[in-house]
Amino acid sequence: MSVRLAVRDMSKHYGGIEALRGVSLQVDAGEVLGLVGDNGAGKSTLLKILAGVIAPTAGEILIDGEPAQFANPAAAQAAGVATVYQDLALAGQRDVVANFFMGREVISRGWLGRRTGWLDTKVMSEHTVSELARLRTRIPDVHAASMDLSGGQRQALAIARAAAWTSRVLLLDEPTSALGVEQQHQVLDLIRRVRDDGIAVLFISHQMPDVLAVCDRAVVLRLGCVASTLGAGQLTADNLVGYITGAKTAADDTGAEAEPGPDTRPSPDTRPGPDA
């Protein structure tokens, strides 16, 4: 698989406080990488850097092997990095279609649309239904207000919307928190389908069963540093909890993967081409 997203020696300082120190990781296309750690480990800081919300103090981001700098969230979105935060960023009183096309509304092609900004609701509705069906997301009525959807349906809408507008990287911040068991399973199934579409998914969660259920690998952050990168064979609850709490350290890391270094970047001959 090709490396879709890579982070090299990322650091973020707030005065004398080091929120991140030399963090390196990579996510392949068609992979779900878990990002776990205790509160204050640096997960949210790294997410905000990748989403273009804040700038790093040092380090670099590579998308498909090419260096990328995000001055703002719009720049990250333009580079193919979509983010779903815990608050989902849904307008409760707007319907599913309006939320799906928020900021990307389609103007009617007629003269009235061009002069008044009239929306082509038919095209928007058809595209929303098509994308939800492609990802097998169960929302029976796309004209229902998002506030009337279940928690799982709102989460699924936010993830499906993000996945529909990117073909590269999807960042998920605690996507299964505050959901019931059945709704959690539905969201995890959706994440697997997004992964199977070739999108690189960074899955941030405190829910260890969900990390084990959906992630191909996991990076454990502790005190702003990478404590361990766990491959499929080492991805167990015992290892996750051990590295999160500090009960396990790098000295115990005999089976974990080596941290990616600069020489692991894909060569120009193997970099994927432009999005179709």
Coordinates of N, CA, C and O in Angstrom, one line a residue, residues 15-100:
G15 N 4.8 28.1 24.7 CA 5.7 28.6 25.7 C 6.7 27.5 26.1 O 7.4 26.9 25.3
G16 N 6.7 27.3 27.4 CA 7.6 26.2 27.9 C 7.0 24.8 27.9 O 7.6 23.9 28.3
I17 N 5.7 24.8 27.5 CA 5.0 23.5 27.5 C 5.1 22.8 26.2 O 4.8 23.4 25.1
E18 N 5.6 21.6 26.2 CA 5.7 20.8 24.9 C 4.5 19.9 24.8 O 4.5 18.8 25.4
A19 N 3.6 20.3 24.0 CA 2.4 19.4 23.8 C 2.7 18.2 22.9 O 2.1 17.1 23.1
L20 N 3.6 18.4 21.9 CA 4.1 17.3 21.1 C 5.6 17.4 21.0 O 6.2 18.5 20.8
R21 N 6.3 16.2 21.0 CA 7.7 16.2 20.9 C 8.1 15.1 19.9 O 8.1 13.9 20.2
G22 N 8.5 15.5 18.7 CA 9.1 14.6 17.8 C 8.2 13.4 17.3 O 8.7 12.3 17.2
V23 N 6.9 13.7 17.1 CA 6.0 12.7 16.8 C 6.1 12.3 15.3 O 6.1 13.2 14.4
S24 N 6.2 11.0 15.0 CA 6.2 10.6 13.6 C 5.2 9.4 13.5 O 5.2 8.5 14.4
L25 N 4.5 9.4 12.4 CA 3.6 8.3 12.1 C 3.2 8.4 10.7 O 3.5 9.4 10.0
Q26 N 2.6 7.3 10.2 CA 2.1 7.3 8.8 C 0.9 6.4 8.7 O 0.7 5.5 9.5
V27 N 0.0 6.8 7.8 CA -1.2 6.0 7.5 C -1.3 5.7 6.0 O -1.1 6.6 5.2
D28 N -1.5 4.4 5.7 CA -1.5 4.0 4.3 C -2.9 4.3 3.8 O -3.9 4.3 4.5
A29 N -3.0 4.3 2.4 CA -4.3 4.4 1.8 C -5.0 3.1 2.1 O -4.5 2.0 2.1
G30 N -6.3 3.2 2.4 CA -7.1 2.0 2.8 C -6.7 1.3 4.1 O -6.8 0.1 4.3
E31 N -6.3 2.2 5.1 CA -5.9 1.7 6.4 C -6.6 2.6 7.4 O -6.8 3.8 7.3
V32 N -7.0 1.9 8.6 CA -7.4 2.7 9.7 C -6.3 2.6 10.8 O -5.9 1.5 11.3
L33 N -5.8 3.8 11.1 CA -4.7 3.8 12.2 C -5.3 4.4 13.4 O -5.9 5.5 13.4
G34 N -5.3 3.7 14.5 CA -5.7 4.2 15.8 C -4.7 5.2 16.4 O -3.5 5.0 16.3
L35 N -5.2 6.2 17.0 CA -4.4 7.1 17.8 C -5.0 7.2 19.2 O -6.1 7.7 19.4
V36 N -4.2 6.7 20.1 CA -4.7 6.6 21.5 C -3.8 7.2 22.5 O -2.6 7.4 22.2
G37 N -4.3 7.4 23.7 CA -3.4 8.0 24.7 C -4.3 8.6 25.8 O -5.5 8.9 25.5
D38 N -3.8 8.9 26.9 CA -4.5 9.4 28.1 C -4.8 10.9 27.8 O -4.2 11.5 26.8
N39 N -5.6 11.5 28.6 CA -5.8 13.0 28.4 C -4.5 13.7 28.6 O -3.7 13.4 29.5
G40 N -4.3 14.7 27.7 CA -3.0 15.4 27.7 C -1.9 14.8 27.0 O -0.8 15.3 27.0
A41 N -2.2 13.6 26.3 CA -1.1 12.9 25.6 C -0.7 13.6 24.3 O 0.4 13.4 23.8
G42 N -1.5 14.5 23.8 CA -1.2 15.2 22.6 C -2.1 14.9 21.4 O -1.9 15.4 20.3
K43 N -3.1 14.0 21.6 CA -4.0 13.6 20.5 C -4.7 14.8 19.8 O -4.7 14.9 18.6
S44 N -5.3 15.6 20.6 CA -6.1 16.7 20.1 C -5.2 17.7 19.4 O -5.5 18.3 18.4
T45 N -4.0 17.9 20.0 CA -3.0 18.9 19.4 C -2.6 18.4 18.0 O -2.6 19.1 17.0
L46 N -2.3 17.1 17.8 CA -1.9 16.5 16.5 C -3.1 16.6 15.6 O -2.9 17.0 14.4
L47 N -4.3 16.3 16.0 CA -5.5 16.4 15.2 C -5.7 17.8 14.6 O -5.9 18.0 13.4
K48 N -5.5 18.8 15.5 CA -5.7 20.2 15.1 C -4.6 20.6 14.1 O -4.9 21.4 13.2
I49 N -3.4 20.1 14.2 CA -2.3 20.4 13.3 C -2.7 19.8 11.9 O -2.6 20.5 10.9
L50 N -3.1 18.6 11.9 CA -3.5 17.9 10.6 C -4.7 18.5 10.0 O -4.8 18.5 8.7
A51 N -5.6 19.1 10.8 CA -6.8 19.7 10.2 C -6.6 21.2 9.8 O -7.5 21.8 9.3
G52 N -5.4 21.7 10.1 CA -5.1 23.1 9.7 C -5.6 24.1 10.7 O -5.6 25.3 10.4
V53 N -6.0 23.7 11.9 CA -6.5 24.6 12.9 C -5.3 25.4 13.6 O -5.4 26.6 13.9
I54 N -4.2 24.7 13.9 CA -3.1 25.3 14.5 C -1.8 24.9 13.7 O -1.9 23.9 13.0
A55 N -0.8 25.7 13.8 CA 0.5 25.4 13.1 C 1.5 24.7 14.0 O 1.5 25.0 15.2
P56 N 2.2 23.8 13.5 CA 3.2 23.1 14.3 C 4.4 24.0 14.6 O 4.7 25.0 13.9
T57 N 5.1 23.7 15.7 CA 6.4 24.5 16.0 C 7.5 23.9 15.1 O 8.3 24.7 14.6
A58 N 7.5 22.6 14.8 CA 8.5 22.0 14.0 C 7.9 20.7 13.4 O 6.9 20.2 13.9
G59 N 8.6 20.2 12.4 CA 8.1 19.0 11.7 C 7.4 19.2 10.4 O 7.2 20.4 10.0
E60 N 7.0 18.2 9.7 CA 6.3 18.3 8.4 C 5.3 17.3 8.2 O 5.3 16.2 8.9
I61 N 4.4 17.6 7.3 CA 3.3 16.7 6.9 C 3.5 16.4 5.5 O 3.8 17.3 4.7
L62 N 3.3 15.1 5.1 CA 3.3 14.7 3.7 C 2.0 14.1 3.3 O 1.5 13.2 4.1
I63 N 1.5 14.5 2.2 CA 0.3 13.9 1.6 C 0.7 13.2 0.3 O 1.2 13.9 -0.6
D64 N 0.6 11.9 0.2 CA 1.0 11.1 -1.0 C 2.5 11.4 -1.3 O 2.8 11.5 -2.5
G65 N 3.3 11.6 -0.2 CA 4.7 11.8 -0.4 C 5.1 13.2 -0.7 O 6.3 13.5 -0.7
E66 N 4.2 14.1 -0.8 CA 4.5 15.5 -1.1 C 4.3 16.4 0.2 O 3.3 16.2 0.9
P67 N 5.3 17.2 0.5 CA 5.2 18.1 1.7 C 3.9 19.0 1.6 O 3.6 19.5 0.5
A68 N 3.2 19.2 2.7 CA 2.0 20.0 2.7 C 2.1 20.9 3.9 O 2.5 20.4 5.0
Q69 N 1.6 22.1 3.8 CA 1.5 23.0 4.9 C 0.0 23.6 4.9 O -0.5 24.0 3.8
F70 N -0.6 23.5 6.0 CA -2.0 24.0 6.1 C -2.1 25.2 6.9 O -2.0 25.2 8.2
A71 N -2.3 26.3 6.3 CA -2.4 27.6 7.0 C -3.8 27.8 7.7 O -3.9 28.5 8.6
N72 N -4.7 27.0 7.2 CA -6.1 27.0 7.8 C -6.8 25.8 7.4 O -6.4 25.0 6.6
P73 N -8.0 25.5 8.0 CA -8.8 24.3 7.7 C -9.1 24.2 6.2 O -9.2 23.1 5.7
A74 N -9.4 25.3 5.6 CA -9.7 25.2 4.2 C -8.6 24.7 3.4 O -8.8 23.9 2.4
A75 N -7.3 25.0 3.7 CA -6.2 24.5 3.0 C -6.1 23.0 3.2 O -5.7 22.2 2.3
A76 N -6.3 22.5 4.4 CA -6.3 21.1 4.7 C -7.4 20.4 3.9 O -7.1 19.3 3.3
Q77 N -8.6 20.9 3.8 CA -9.7 20.3 3.0 C -9.3 20.3 1.5 O -9.6 19.3 0.9
A78 N -8.7 21.4 1.1 CA -8.3 21.4 -0.3 C -7.2 20.4 -0.7 O -7.2 19.9 -1.8
A79 N -6.4 20.0 0.3 CA -5.4 18.9 0.1 C -6.0 17.5 0.3 O -5.3 16.5 0.1
G80 N -7.3 17.4 0.6 CA -7.9 16.1 0.7 C -8.0 15.6 2.1 O -8.2 14.4 2.3
V81 N -7.9 16.5 3.2 CA -7.9 16.0 4.6 C -9.2 16.5 5.1 O -9.4 17.7 5.3
A82 N -10.1 15.6 5.5 CA -11.4 15.9 6.1 C -11.4 15.5 7.5 O -10.8 14.5 7.9
T83 N -12.1 16.3 8.3 CA -12.1 16.0 9.8 C -13.6 16.0 10.3 O -14.4 16.8 9.9
V84 N -13.8 15.0 11.2 CA -15.1 14.9 11.9 C -14.8 15.1 13.4 O -14.2 14.2 14.0
Y85 N -15.2 16.2 13.9 CA -15.0 16.4 15.4 C -16.1 15.8 16.2 O -17.1 15.4 15.7
Q86 N -15.9 15.8 17.5 CA -16.8 15.2 18.4 C -18.2 15.9 18.3 O -19.2 15.3 18.5
D87 N -18.2 17.3 18.1 CA -19.5 18.0 18.0 C -20.2 17.8 16.7 O -21.3 18.3 16.5
L88 N -19.5 17.1 15.7 CA -20.1 16.8 14.4 C -20.3 17.9 13.5 O -20.4 17.7 12.2
A89 N -20.4 19.2 14.0 CA -20.6 20.4 13.1 C -21.9 20.2 12.2 O -21.8 20.5 11.0
L90 N -23.0 19.8 12.8 CA -24.2 19.7 12.1 C -25.1 20.8 12.5 O -25.2 21.2 13.7
A91 N -25.9 21.3 11.6 CA -26.9 22.3 11.9 C -28.2 21.6 12.2 O -28.9 21.0 11.3
G92 N -28.6 21.6 13.5 CA -29.7 20.8 13.9 C -31.0 21.0 13.3 O -31.8 20.1 13.1
Q93 N -31.3 22.3 12.9 CA -32.6 22.6 12.3 C -32.6 22.5 10.8 O -33.7 22.6 10.2
R94 N -31.5 22.2 10.2 CA -31.4 21.9 8.8 C -31.6 20.4 8.5 O -31.2 19.6 9.3
D95 N -32.1 20.1 7.3 CA -32.3 18.7 7.0 C -31.0 18.0 6.6 O -29.9 18.7 6.5
V96 N -31.1 16.7 6.3 CA -29.9 15.9 6.0 C -29.2 16.5 4.7 O -28.0 16.6 4.7
V97 N -30.0 16.8 3.7 CA -29.4 17.3 2.5 C -28.6 18.6 2.7 O -27.5 18.8 2.2
A98 N -29.2 19.5 3.4 CA -28.6 20.8 3.7 C -27.3 20.6 4.4 O -26.3 21.3 4.2
N99 N -27.3 19.7 5.4 CA -26.1 19.4 6.1 C -25.0 18.7 5.3 O -23.8 19.0 5.4
F100 N -25.5 17.9 4.4 CA -24.5 17.1 3.5 C -23.8 18.1 2.6 O -22.6 18.0 2.3

